[in-house]
Coordinates of C-alpha atoms and ligand atoms in Angstrom, one line a residue:
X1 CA -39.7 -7.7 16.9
X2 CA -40.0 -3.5 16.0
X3 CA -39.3 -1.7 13.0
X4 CA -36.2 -0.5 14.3
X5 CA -34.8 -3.8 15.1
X6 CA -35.5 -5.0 11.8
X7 CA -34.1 -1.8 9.6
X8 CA -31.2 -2.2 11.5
X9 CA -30.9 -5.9 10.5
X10 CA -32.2 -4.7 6.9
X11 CA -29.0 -2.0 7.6
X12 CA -26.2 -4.9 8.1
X13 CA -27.8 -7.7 4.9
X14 CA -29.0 -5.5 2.7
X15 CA -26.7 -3.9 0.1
X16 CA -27.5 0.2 0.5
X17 CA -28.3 0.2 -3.3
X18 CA -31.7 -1.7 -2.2
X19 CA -33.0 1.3 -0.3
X20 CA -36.5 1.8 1.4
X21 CA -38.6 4.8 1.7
X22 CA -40.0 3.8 4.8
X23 CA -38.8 1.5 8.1
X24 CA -42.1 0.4 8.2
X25 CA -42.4 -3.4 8.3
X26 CA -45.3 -5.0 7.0
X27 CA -46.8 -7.9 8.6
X28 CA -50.7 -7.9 6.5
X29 CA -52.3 -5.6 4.0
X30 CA -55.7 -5.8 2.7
X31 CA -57.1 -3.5 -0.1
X32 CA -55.5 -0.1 0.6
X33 CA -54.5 -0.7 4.1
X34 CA -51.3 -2.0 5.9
X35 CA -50.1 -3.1 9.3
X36 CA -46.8 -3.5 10.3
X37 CA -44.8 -6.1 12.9
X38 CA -46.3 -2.9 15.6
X39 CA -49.6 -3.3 14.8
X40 CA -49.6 0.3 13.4
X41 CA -51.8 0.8 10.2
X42 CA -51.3 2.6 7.6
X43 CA -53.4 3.8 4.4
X44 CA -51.5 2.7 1.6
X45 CA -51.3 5.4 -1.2
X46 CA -48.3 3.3 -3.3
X47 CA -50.1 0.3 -4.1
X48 CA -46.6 -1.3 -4.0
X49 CA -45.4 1.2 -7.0
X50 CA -48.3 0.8 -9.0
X51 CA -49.0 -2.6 -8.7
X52 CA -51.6 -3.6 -6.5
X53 CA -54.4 -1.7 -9.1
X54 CA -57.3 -4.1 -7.3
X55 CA -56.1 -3.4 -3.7
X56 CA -54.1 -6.2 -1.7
X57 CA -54.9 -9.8 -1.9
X58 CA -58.0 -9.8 -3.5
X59 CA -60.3 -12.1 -2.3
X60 CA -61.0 -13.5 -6.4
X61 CA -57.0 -13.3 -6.8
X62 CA -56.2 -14.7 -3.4
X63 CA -58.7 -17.7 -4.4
X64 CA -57.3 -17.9 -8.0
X65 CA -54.1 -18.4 -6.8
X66 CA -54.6 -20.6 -4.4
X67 CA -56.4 -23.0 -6.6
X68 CA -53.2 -22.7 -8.8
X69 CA -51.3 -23.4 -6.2
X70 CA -53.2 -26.9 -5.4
X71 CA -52.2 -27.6 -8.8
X72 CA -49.0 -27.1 -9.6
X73 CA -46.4 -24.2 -9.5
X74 CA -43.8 -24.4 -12.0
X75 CA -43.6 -26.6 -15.0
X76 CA -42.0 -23.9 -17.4
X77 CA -44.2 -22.8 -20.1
X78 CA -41.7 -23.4 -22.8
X79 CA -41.3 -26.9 -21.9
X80 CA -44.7 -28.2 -20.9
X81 CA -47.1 -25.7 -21.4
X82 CA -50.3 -24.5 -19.7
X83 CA -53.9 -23.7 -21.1
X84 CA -54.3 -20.4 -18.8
X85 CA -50.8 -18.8 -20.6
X86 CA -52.5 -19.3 -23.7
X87 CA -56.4 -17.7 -22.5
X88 CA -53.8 -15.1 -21.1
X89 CA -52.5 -14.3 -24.2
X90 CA -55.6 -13.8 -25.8
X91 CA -56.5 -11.8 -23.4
X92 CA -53.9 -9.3 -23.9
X93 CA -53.8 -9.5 -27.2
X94 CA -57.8 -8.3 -26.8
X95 CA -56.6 -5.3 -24.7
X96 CA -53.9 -4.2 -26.2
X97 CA -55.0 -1.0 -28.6
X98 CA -55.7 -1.4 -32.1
X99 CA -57.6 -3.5 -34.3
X100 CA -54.1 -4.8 -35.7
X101 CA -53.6 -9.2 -34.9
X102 CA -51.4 -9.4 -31.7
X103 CA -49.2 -11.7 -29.9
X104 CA -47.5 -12.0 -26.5
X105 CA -44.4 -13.0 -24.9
X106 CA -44.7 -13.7 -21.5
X107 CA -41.2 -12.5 -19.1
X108 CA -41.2 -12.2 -15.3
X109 CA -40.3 -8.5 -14.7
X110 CA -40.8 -4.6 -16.6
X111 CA -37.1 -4.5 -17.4
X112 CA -37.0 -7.7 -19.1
X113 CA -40.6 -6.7 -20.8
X114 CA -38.6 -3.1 -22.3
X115 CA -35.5 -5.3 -22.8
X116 CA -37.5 -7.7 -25.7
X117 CA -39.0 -4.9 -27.2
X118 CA -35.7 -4.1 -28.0
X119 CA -34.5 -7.1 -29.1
X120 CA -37.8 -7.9 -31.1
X121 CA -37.6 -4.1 -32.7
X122 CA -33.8 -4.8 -34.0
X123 CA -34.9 -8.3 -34.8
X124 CA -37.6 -6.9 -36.7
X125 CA -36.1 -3.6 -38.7
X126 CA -32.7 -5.2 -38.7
X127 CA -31.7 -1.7 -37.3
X128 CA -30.0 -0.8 -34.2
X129 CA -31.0 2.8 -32.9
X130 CA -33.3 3.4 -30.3
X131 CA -34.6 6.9 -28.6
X132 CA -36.0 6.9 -25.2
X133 CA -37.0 10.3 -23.4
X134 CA -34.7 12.5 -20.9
X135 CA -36.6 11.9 -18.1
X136 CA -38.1 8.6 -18.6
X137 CA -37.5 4.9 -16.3
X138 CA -37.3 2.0 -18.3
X139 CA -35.8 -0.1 -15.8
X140 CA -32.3 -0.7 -13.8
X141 CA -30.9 -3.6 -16.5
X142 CA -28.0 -3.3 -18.2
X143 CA -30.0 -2.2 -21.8
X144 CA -33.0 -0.5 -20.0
X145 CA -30.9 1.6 -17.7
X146 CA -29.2 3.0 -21.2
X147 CA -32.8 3.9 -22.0
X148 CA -33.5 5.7 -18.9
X149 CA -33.1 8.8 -18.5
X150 CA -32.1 10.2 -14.8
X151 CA -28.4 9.5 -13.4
X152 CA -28.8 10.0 -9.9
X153 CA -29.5 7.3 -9.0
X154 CA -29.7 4.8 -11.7
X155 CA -27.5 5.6 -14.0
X156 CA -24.4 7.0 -11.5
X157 CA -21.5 5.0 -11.5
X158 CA -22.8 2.3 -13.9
X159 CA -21.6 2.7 -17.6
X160 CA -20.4 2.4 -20.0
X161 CA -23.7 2.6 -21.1
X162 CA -25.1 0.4 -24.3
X163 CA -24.4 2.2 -27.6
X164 CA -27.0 3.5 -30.2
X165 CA -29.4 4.8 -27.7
X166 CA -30.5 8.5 -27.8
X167 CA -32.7 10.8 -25.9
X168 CA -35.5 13.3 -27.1
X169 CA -36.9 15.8 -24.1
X170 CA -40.2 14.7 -23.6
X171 CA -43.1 17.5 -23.7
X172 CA -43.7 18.9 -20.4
X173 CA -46.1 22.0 -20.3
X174 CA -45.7 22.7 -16.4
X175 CA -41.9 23.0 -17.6
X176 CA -42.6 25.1 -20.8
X177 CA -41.7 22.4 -23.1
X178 CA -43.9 22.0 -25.9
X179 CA -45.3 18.7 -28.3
X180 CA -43.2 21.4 -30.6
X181 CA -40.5 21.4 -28.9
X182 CA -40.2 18.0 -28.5
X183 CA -40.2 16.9 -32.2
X184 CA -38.2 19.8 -33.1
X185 CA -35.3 17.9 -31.2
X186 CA -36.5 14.3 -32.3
X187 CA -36.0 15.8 -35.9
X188 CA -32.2 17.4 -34.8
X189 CA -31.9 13.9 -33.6
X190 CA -32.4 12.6 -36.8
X191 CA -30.3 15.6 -38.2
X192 CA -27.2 15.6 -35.9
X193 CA -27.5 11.8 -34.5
X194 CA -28.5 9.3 -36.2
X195 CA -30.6 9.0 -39.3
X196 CA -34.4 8.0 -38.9
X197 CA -33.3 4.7 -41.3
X198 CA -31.3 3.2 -38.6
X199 CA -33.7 3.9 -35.6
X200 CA -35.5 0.5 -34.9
X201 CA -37.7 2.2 -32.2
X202 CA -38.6 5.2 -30.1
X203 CA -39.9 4.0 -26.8
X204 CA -42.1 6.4 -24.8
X205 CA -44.1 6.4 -21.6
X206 CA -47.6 7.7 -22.2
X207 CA -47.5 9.4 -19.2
X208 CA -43.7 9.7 -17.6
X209 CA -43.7 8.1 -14.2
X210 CA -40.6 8.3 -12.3
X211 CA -39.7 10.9 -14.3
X212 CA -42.6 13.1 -12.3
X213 CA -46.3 11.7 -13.4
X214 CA -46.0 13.8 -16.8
X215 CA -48.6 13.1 -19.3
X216 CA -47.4 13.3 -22.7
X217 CA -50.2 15.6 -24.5
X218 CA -52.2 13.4 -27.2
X219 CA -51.0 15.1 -30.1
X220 CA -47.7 14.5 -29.2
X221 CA -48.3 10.8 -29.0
X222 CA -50.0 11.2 -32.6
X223 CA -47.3 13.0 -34.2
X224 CA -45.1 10.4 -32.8
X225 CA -46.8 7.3 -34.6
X226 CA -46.7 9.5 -37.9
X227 CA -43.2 10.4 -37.6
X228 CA -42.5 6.4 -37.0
X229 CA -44.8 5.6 -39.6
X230 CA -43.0 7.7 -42.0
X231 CA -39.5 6.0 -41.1
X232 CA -40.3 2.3 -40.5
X233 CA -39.6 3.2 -37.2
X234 CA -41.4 0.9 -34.2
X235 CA -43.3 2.6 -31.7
X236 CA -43.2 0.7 -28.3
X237 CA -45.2 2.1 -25.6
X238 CA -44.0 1.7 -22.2
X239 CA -47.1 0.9 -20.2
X240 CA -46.0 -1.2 -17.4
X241 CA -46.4 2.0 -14.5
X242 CA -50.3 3.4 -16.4
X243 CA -51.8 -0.1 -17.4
X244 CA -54.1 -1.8 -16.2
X245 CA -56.9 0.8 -15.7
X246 CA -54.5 2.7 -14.1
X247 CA -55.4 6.2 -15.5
X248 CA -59.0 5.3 -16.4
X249 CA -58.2 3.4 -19.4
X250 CA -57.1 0.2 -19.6
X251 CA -53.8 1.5 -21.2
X252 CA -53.0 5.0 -21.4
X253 CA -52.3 5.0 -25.0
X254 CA -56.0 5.3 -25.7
X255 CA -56.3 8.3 -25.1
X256 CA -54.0 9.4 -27.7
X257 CA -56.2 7.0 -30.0
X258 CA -52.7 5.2 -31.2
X259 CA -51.6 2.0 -31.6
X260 CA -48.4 1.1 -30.3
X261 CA -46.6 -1.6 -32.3
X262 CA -45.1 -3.3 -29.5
X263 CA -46.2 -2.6 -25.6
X264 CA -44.7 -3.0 -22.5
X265 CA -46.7 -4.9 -19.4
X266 CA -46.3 -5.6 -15.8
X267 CA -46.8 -4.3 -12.3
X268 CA -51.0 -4.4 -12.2
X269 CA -50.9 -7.2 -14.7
X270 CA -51.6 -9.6 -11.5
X271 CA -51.7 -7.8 -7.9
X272 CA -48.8 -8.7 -6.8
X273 CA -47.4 -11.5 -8.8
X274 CA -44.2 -11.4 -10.9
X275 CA -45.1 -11.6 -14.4
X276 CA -44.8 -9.1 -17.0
X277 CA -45.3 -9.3 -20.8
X278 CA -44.7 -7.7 -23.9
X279 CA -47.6 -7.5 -26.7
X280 CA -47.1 -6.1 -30.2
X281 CA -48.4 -6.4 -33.9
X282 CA -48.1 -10.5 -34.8
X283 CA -45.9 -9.7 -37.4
X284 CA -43.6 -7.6 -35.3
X285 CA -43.7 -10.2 -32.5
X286 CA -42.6 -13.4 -35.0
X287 CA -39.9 -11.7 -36.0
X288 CA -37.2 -13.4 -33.6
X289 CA -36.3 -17.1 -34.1
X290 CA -38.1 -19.7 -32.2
X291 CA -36.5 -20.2 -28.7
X292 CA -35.4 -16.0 -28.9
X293 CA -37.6 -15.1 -26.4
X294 CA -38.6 -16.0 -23.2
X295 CA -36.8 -17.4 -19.5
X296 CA -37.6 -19.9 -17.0
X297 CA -40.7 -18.4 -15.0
X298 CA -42.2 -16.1 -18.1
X299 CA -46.2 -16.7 -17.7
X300 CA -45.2 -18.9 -14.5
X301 CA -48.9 -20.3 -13.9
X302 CA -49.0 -18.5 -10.4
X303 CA -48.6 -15.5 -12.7
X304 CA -51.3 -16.6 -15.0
X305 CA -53.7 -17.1 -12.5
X306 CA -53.7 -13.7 -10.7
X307 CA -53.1 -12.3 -13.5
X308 CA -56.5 -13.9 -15.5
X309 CA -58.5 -13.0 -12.2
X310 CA -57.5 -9.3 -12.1
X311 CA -58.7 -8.9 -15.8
X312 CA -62.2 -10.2 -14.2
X313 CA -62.0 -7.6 -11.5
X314 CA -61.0 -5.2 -13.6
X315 CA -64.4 -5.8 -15.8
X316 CA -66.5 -6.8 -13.1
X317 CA -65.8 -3.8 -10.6
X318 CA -65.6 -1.6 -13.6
X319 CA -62.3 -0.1 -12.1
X320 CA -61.6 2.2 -15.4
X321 CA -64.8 4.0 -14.5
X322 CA -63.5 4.2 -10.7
X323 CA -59.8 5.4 -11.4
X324 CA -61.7 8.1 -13.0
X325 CA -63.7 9.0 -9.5
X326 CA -60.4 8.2 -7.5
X327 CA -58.2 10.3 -9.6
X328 CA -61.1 13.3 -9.2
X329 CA -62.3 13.0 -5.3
X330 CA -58.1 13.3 -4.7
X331 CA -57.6 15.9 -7.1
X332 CA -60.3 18.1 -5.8
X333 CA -58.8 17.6 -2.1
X334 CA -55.4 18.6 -3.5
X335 CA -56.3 21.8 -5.1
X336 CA -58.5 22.8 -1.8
X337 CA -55.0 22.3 0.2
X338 CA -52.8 24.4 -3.4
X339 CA -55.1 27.0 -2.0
X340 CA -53.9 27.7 1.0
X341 CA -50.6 26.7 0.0
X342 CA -50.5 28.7 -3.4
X343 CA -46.5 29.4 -3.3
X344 CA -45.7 25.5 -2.6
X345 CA -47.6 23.2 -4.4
X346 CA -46.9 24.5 -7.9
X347 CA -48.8 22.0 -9.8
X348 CA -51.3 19.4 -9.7
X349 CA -52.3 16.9 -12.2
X350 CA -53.0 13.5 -13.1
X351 CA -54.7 11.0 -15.7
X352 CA -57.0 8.5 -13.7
X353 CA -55.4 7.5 -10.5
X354 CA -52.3 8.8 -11.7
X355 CA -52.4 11.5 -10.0
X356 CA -48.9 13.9 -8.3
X357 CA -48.5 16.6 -6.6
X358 CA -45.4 19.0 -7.6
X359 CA -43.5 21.3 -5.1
X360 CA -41.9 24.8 -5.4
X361 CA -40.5 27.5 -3.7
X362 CA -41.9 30.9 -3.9
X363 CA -44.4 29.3 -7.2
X364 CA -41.5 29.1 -9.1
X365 CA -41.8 26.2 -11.1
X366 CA -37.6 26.3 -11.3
X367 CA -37.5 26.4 -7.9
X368 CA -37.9 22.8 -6.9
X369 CA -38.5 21.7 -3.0
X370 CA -37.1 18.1 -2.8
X371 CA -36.5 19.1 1.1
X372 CA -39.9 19.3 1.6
X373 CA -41.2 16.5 -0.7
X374 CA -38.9 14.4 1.6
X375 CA -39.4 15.3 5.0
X376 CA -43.6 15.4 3.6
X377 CA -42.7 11.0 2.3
X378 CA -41.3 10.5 6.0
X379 CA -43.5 12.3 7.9
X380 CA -46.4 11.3 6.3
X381 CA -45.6 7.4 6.9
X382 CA -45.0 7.9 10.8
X383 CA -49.0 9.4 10.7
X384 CA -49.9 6.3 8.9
X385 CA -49.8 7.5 5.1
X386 CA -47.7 5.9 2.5
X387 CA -47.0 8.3 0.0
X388 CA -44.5 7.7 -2.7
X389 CA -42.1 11.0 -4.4
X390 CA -40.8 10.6 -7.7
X391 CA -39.6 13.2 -10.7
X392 CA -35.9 13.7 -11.9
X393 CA -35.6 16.8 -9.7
X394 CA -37.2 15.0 -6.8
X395 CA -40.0 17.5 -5.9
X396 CA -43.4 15.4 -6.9
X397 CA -45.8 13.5 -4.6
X398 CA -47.3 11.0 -6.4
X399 CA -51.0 9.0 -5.5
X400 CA -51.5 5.6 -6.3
X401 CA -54.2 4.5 -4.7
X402 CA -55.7 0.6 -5.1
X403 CA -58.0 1.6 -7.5
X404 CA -60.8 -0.3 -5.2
X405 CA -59.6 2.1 -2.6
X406 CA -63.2 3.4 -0.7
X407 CA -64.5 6.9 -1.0
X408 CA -63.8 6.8 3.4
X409 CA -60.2 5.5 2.8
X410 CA -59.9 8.5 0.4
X411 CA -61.1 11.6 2.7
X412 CA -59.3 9.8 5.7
X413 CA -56.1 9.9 3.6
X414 CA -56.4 13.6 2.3
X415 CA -57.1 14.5 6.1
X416 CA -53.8 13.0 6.9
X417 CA -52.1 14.4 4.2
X418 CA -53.6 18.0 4.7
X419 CA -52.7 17.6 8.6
X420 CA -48.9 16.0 8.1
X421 CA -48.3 19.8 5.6
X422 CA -50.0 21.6 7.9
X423 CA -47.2 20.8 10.3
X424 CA -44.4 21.0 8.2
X425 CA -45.2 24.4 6.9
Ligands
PMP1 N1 -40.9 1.0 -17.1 C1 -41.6 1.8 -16.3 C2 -42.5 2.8 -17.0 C3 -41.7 1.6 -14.9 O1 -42.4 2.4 -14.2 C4 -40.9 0.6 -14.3 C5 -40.9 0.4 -12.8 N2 -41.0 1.5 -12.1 C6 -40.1 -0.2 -15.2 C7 -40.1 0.0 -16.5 C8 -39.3 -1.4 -14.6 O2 -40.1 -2.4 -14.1 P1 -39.4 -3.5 -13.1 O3 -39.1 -2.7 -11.8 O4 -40.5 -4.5 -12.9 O5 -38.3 -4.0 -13.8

């Protein structure tokens, strides 16, 4: 059994809409490294898209599950509940920002999380509107692919899309747009679109992930609670690709100082496990009927279980204070390398271990390269690096690293990173 074998097998079962980045075929992974069916390792700078915060299999979330597993696996927790979906709960409703009371509702994956904000927003303001960001990834579900904002390719070929959803740019200093900017266009919104009385919600990633690694600037993210404020409009903050100590706060919405009414959770929730979650302001959250909400596995005990013992590790290996060092010790290696490489890597920034890389031709920041951020992806994974692109014009590198990543796997990973430009250039 190679890799080739199997991508061509992948090739001939696989619909094409279920690409890969990579024809690497994993066979173990621990922490931030992976081996595939060769033997080959590789330093794993993806985390799985973000969701592997405390490196693969854990030893305290391997255990956790496991001991879940010797209990039982399913029993559906809106039939015959479990006591860890409820010290779950509370957990969340602990983290989430805000001094406010809050609730959960537990769902299996980030689409469905976005989708019942939705639902609980309109349930809530008895409105319909919603405005998302051009730019932003809200999922590949009917609703949350109307919210998202990049056609090629998650929106091509796929509508009509779900009415009474508009999109706002979203601030973006590398690209000259401006927190000004940005609510100037909300309020034409509100002027030429739809009025602010029948918007149940503007949903917002505190820092744009597929969209590029953008971080919205705080006073953007405060304007936007006042502007909601001021409407009865709910703000929901899409945290499901910076949660989870991701950028050095638990959530990413800290930082701003707000409190989002309703907020979107999943990928680090639980290293690996599918469970997601939304958590919003009790009130907001009661708002649907009893029996609204929900689906067979939401807060599915294996969920639970990894999920409980990543909050430990979370606290316990203080990994808010180490995003912080990760996102630093790889910043600093990527703006040695923008030195010698001052025309091509136009911009570097990051919040935490959020951290991307963005190239241009000749420094011109309208000059994307998606050519090389390509060839830089492949290349990259056949020198043992997995590196992940993103951005709606294709052109950003994007690092993120287990968050329990080591300081070794960090220099070995910018050595491999500076080597595989070094030969493209
Ligand atoms: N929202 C954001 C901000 C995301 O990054 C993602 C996944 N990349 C989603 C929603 C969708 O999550 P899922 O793939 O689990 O449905």
């Amino acid at each position: 059994m190679n890799n080739a074998s199997l991508q061509q097998r992948k090739d001939n079962a696989f619909a094409r809409g279920q690409g890969t980045l990579t024809h690497a075929y994993i066979e173990k992974a621990r922490n931030a490294e992976l081996w595939d069916v060769e033997g080959k390792r590789y330093i794993d700078l993806g985390s799985g898209i973000a969701v592997v915060n405390t490196g693969h299999n854990h030893p305290k979330v391997q255990a956790a599950v496991q001991a879940q597993l010797e209990k039982f696996s399913h029993t559906c927790v809106m039939v015959t509940p479990y006591e860890s979906a409820v010290e779950l709960a509370e957990k969340l409703n602990d983290a989430a920002p805000g001094e406010t009371p809050k609730k959960t509702v537990f769902v299996t994956t980030g689409a469905e999380a976005v989708e019942n904000c939705v639902k609980i927003a309109r349930a809530h303001t008895g409105r319909s509107g919603v405005i998302a960001f051009q730019g932003g990834f809200h999922g590949r579900t009917n609703l949350t692919m109307g919210l998202t904002g990049k056609i090629a390719p998650y929106k091509a070929g796929f509508g009509p899309f779900p009415g009474e959803i508009y999109h706002a740019p979203y601030p973006n200093e590398y690209h000259g747009v401006s927190t000004e900017d940005s609510l100037a266009a909300l309020n034409m919104l509100f002027t030429c679109d739809i009025e602010p009385g029948r918007v149940a919600a503007i949903i917002i990633e505190p820092v744009q992930g597929e969209g590029g690694f953008y971080p919205a600037p705080p006073a953007f993210l405060q304007a936007l609670r006042k502007l909601c404020d001021q409407h009865g409009i709910l703000l929901i903050a899409d945290e499901i690709q910076t949660g989870f100590a991701r950028t050095g706060k638990m959530f990413a919405s800290e930082y701003a100082g707000i409190e989002p009414d309703l907020m979107t959770m999943a990928k680090g929730i639980a290293g690996g496990f599918p469970i997601a979650a939304v958590v919003g302001k009790a009130e907001v959250m009661d708002s649907p009927l009893p029996g609204g909400l929900g689906g067979t596995y939401g807060g599915s005990p294996i969920g639970c279980a990894a999920a409980l013992a990543v909050l430990d590790v979370i606290k316990e290996e203080q990994l808010c204070e180490r995003a912080l060092h990760v996102g630093d010790r790889i910043v600093e290696r990527l703006r040695s390398l923008q030195t010698r490489y001052p025309q091509t890597i136009g911009n570097i920034r990051n919040l935490g271990a959020m951290i991307a890389m963005e190239l241009v031709r000749d420094g011109d920041v309208n000059q994307p390269n998606a050519e090389l951020t390509k060839a830089l992806v492949g290349e990259a994974a056949k020198q043992g690096l997995i590196l992940l692109s993103c951005g709606i014009r294709g052109n950003v590198i994007r690092f993120l690293p287990a968050l329990t990543i080591t300081d070794a796997l960090i220099s070995e990973s910018m050595d491999l990173l500076e080597q595989t430009f070094d030969a493209l250039m």
